[in-house]
XYZ file of C-alpha atoms in Angstrom:
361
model
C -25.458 108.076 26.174
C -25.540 107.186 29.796
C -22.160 105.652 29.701
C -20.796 109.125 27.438
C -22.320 110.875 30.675
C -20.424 108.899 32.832
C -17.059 109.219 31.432
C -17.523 112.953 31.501
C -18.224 113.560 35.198
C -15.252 111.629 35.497
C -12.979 113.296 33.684
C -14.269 116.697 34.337
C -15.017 117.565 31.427
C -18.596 118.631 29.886
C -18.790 117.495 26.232
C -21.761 119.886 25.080
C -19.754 123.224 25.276
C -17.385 125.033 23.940
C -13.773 123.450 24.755
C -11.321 125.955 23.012
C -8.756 127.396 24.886
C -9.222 130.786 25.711
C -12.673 131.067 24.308
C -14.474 133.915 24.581
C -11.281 135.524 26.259
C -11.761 139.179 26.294
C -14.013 140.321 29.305
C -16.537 142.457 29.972
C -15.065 145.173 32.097
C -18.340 146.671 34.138
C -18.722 150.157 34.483
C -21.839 150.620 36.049
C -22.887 151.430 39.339
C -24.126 149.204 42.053
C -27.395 151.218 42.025
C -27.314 150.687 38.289
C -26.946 146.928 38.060
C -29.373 146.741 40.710
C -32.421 148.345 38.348
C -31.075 145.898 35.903
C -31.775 142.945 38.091
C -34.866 144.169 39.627
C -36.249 144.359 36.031
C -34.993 140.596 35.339
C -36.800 139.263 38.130
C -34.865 140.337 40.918
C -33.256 136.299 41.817
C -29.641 134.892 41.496
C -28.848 131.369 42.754
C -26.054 130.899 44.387
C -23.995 127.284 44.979
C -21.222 128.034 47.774
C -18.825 125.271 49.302
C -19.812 124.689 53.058
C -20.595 121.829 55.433
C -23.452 123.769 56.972
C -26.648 124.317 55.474
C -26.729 127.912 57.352
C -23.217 128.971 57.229
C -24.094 131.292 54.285
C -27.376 132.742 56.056
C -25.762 136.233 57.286
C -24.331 136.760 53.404
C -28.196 135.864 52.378
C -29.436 138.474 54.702
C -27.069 141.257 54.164
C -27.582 140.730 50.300
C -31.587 140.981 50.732
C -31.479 143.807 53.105
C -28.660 146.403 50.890
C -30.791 145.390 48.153
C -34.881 145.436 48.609
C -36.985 143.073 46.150
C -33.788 140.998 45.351
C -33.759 137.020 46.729
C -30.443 135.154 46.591
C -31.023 131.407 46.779
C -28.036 130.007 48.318
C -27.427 126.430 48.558
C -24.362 125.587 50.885
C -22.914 122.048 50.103
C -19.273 120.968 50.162
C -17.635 121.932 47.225
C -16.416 118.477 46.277
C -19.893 117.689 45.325
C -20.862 120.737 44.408
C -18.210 120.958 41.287
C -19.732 117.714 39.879
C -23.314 118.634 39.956
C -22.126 121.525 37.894
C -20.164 119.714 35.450
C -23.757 117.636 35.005
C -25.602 120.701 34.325
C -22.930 121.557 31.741
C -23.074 118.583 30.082
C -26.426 118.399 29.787
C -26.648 122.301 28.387
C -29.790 122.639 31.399
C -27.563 125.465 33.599
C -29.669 126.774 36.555
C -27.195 128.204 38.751
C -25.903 131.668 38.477
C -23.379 132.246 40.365
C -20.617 129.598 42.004
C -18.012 130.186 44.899
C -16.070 126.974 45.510
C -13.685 125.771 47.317
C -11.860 123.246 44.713
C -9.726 126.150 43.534
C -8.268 123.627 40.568
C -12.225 123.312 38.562
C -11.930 127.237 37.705
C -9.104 127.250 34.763
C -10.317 124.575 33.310
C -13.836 125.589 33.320
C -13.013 128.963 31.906
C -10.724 126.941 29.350
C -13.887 125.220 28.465
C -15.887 128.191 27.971
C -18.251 127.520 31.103
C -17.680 131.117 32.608
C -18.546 134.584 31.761
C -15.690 136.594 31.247
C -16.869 139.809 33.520
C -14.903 142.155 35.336
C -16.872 143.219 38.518
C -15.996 146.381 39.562
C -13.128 146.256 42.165
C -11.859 143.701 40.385
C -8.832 145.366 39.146
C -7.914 145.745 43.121
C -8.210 141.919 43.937
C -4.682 140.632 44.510
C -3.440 139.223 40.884
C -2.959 135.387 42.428
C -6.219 135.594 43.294
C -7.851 136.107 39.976
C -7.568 135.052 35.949
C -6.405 138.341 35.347
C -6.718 137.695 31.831
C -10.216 136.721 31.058
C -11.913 137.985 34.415
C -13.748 134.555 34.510
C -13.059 133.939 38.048
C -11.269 135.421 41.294
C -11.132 135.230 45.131
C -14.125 137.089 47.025
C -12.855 136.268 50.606
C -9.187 134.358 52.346
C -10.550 131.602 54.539
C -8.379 130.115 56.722
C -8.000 127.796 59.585
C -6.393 128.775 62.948
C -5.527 127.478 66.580
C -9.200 127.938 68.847
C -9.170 126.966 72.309
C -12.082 127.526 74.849
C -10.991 129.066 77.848
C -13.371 128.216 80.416
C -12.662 124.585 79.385
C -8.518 124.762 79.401
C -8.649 127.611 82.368
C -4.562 127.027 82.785
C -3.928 127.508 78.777
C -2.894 131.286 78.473
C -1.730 130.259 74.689
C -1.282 127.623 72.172
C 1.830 128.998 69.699
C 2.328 126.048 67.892
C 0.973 123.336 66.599
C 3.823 121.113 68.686
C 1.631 122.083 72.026
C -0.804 119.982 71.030
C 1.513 116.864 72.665
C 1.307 118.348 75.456
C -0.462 116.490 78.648
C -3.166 118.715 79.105
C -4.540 118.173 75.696
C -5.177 114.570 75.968
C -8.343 113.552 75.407
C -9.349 117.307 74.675
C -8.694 117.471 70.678
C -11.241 117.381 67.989
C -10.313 117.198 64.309
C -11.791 117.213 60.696
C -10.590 113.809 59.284
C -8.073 114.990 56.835
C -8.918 112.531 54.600
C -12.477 113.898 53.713
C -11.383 117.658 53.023
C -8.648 118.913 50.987
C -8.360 122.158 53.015
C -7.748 120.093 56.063
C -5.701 117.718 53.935
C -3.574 120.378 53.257
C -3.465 122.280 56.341
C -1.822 118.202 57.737
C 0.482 118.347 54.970
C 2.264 121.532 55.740
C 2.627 120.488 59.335
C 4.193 117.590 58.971
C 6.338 119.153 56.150
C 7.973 120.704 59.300
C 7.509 118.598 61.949
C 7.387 114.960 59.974
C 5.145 112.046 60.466
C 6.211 111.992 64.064
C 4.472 114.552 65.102
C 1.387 112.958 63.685
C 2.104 109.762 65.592
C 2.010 111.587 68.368
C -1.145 113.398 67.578
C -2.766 109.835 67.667
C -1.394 108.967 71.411
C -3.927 112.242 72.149
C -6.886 110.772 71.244
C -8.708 113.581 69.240
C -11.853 112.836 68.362
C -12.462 112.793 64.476
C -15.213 114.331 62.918
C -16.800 115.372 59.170
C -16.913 119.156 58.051
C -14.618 121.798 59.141
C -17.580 123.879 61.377
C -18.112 120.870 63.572
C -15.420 121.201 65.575
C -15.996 124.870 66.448
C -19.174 123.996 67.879
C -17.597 121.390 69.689
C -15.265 123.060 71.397
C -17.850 126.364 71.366
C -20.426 123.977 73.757
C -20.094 123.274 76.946
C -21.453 120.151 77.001
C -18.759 118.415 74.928
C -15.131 117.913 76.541
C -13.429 118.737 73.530
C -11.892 121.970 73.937
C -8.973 122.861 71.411
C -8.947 122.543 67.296
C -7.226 123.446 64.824
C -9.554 122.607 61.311
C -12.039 125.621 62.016
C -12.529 128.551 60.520
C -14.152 131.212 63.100
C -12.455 134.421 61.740
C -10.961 136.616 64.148
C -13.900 136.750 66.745
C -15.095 133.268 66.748
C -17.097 133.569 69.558
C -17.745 133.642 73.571
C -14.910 132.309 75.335
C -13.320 131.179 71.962
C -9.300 132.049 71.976
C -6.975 131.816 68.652
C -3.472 132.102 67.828
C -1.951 131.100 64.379
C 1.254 128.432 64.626
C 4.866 129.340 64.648
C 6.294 126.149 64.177
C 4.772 125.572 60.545
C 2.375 126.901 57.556
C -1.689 127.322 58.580
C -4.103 127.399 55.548
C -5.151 130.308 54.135
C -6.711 130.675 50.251
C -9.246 132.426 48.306
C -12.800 131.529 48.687
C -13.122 131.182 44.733
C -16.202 132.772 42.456
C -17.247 133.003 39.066
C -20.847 133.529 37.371
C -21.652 130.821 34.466
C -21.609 131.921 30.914
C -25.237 130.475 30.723
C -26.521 131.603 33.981
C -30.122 132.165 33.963
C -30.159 135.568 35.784
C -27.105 137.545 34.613
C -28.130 140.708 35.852
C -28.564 139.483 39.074
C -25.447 137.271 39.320
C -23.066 140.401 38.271
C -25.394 142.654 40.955
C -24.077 139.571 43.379
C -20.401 139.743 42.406
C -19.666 143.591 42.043
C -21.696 143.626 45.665
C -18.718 140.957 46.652
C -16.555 142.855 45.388
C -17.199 146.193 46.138
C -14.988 148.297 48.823
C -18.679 148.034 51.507
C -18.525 144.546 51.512
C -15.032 143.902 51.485
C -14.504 146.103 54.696
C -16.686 143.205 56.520
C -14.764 140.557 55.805
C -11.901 138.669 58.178
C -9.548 139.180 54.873
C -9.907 140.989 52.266
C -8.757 140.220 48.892
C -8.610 143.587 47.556
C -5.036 145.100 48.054
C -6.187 148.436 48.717
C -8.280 147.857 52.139
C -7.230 146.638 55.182
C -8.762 143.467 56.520
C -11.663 143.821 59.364
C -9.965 142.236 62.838
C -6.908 141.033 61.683
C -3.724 141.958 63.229
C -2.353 142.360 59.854
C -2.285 144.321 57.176
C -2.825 142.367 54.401
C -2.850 138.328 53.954
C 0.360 138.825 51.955
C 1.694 139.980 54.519
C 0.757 137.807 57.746
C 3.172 135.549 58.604
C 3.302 131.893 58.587
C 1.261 131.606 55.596
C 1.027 131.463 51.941
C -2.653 131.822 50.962
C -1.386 131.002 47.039
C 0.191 127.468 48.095
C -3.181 125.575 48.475
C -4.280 126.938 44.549
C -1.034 125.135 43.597
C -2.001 121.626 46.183
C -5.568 121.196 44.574
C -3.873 121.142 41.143
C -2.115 118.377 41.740
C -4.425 115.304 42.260
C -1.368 112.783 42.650
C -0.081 114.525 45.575
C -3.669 115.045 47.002
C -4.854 111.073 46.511
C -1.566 109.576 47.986
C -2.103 112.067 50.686
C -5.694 110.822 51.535
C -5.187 107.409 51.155
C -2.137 107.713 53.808
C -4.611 109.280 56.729
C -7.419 106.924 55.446
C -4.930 104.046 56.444
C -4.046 105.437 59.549
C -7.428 106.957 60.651
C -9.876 105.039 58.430
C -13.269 106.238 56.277
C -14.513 109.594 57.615
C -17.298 108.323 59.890
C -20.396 110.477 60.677
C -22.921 112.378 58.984
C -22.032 115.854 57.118
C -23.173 118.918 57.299
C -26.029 118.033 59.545
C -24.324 119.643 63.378
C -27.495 117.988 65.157
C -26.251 114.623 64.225
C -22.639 115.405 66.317
């Protein structure tokens, strides 16, 4: 049995459910108000546990709070992990037909068909969910869709790089007066980052890269260490470009998005799980997600009918020097992404350095 268990975590697929295509296919379209679904929950027990891709234990604390505060007597338990793992511990649970996790929002965009192909998801139509952008969403079987477009830009401190009035492209970083001053998720340790490396030197080649390396950026695990790095000033590192800080990152944090190639934008991915212990308060979770209030907050919204909070833009669709579908299409294809690693794992070696723990930096 333990060796049956094996071969299914590595495969990715969980023998003890339902593996026809398109099972279950026809979704639940929800009708109900918030205030509605709420009662419903409150009467379940008022929990949902939530897994969400992150490489900080708090990065998902203000989402926890805002939850618990529009909605009294509810508790979301939200574990933040990185998503690579996170997939895996779900295929376990799967496999071993013991689900205790409501609600997932991942970042390994390519474990979402073929869960819903294997009958893992609930096929439930939040409301809103007719508004979310059709590439972000199985618009088929409602089993899973976008809830937010992350994204990685340029973000510079200024007090550190005083005589930087911009960074346009990812070709300033050769410049002199970023020697030295660089820090960088290994690429070879996130496929976000991977990707974001991929589309650069899709433009600018593998010489650009080698000149990266004359810089001497410091490496590091998880993509919210090096905004605090640059964010402190007690660290010399000063510039980035594997962060995610929205549009108002912080005190005397700049950004600018490239014009000289592609930056990485996608859908922050969610589904609930067709077994989920706490249904009511899962799809309570989602249509909150969802829903036109909370979408308004966000840096970029996936809905196409509201316009994102602090971005210059009006949609993601329509911000240039982007294409927030491309990295759905990347993840699929594991070749690509393994050859990929193992080149910046020759040049850089193993990722070094513990993740997501920020005190150990």
């Amino acid at each position: 049995m333990s060796r049956l268990l094996t071969i299914a975590l590595l495969l990715g697929q969980s023998l003890a459910y339902d593996t026809v295509l398109g099972f279950n296919s026809h979704p639940l379209v929800e009708t109900r108000s918030l205030d509605e679904i709420y009662h419903a929950a409150l009467k379940e027990g008022g929990i949902v546990t939530v897994w969400h891709g992150g490489d900080e234990k708090d990065q998902q604390e203000t989402l926890k709070s805002t939850f618990e505060d529009r909605f009294p007597g509810m508790t979301l338990n939200i574990t933040v992990d990185l998503s690579k793992y996170l997939d895996g511990k779900i295929d376990q649970q799967l496999y071993n037909n013991d689900v205790s996790v409501d609600s997932i929002i991942l970042q390994t965009l390519q474990d979402f068909p073929r869960w819903q192909q294997e009958g893992a998801l609930l096929n439930y139509a939040p409301v809103g969910f007719d508004k979310v952008y059709p590439a972000f969403k199985d618009s088929i079987s409602a089993s899973w869709y976008g809830y937010s477009i992350f994204f990685w830009s340029i973000s510079w401190n200024t007090e550190k790089l005083p005589n930087v009035k911009n960074i346009s492209s990812y070709s300033n970083f050769l410049e002199p007066e970023f020697k030295n001053k660089l820090v960088l998720t290994y690429p070879n340790d996130d496929d976000a980052v991977l990707f974001a490396f991929y589309q650069i030197m899709q433009q600018l080649g593998t010489k650009w890269f080698d000149g990266l390396l004359k810089q001497n950026p410091r490496w590091v695990r998880g993509t919210a260490t090096p905004l605090t790095i640059v964010s402190a000033a007690n660290y010399s590192q000063s510039a980035t470009f594997t962060s995610f800080g929205g549009f108002n990152p912080g005190k005397n944090i700049k950004i600018a998005f490239p014009n000289d190639a592609n930056f990485v934008s996608w859908p922050q991915t969610a589904a609930i799980l067709k077994n989920a212990p706490h249904p009511e308060g899962a799809k309570l979770f989602h249509n909150y997600l969802l829903s036109a209030e909370y979408q308004q907050t966000v840096s970029l919204s996936v809905r196409q009918d509201i316009k994102s909070s602090g971005s210059p833009y009006s949609d993601i669709m329509h911000t240039p020097h982007t294409n927030p579908t491309a990295f759905a299409r990347f993840m699929e294809d594991r070749v690509t992404v393994e050859r990929l690693r193992f080149f910046f794992e020759n040049r850089l070696g193993s990722a070094e350095g513990l993740s997501p723990l920020i005190d150990d930096i």
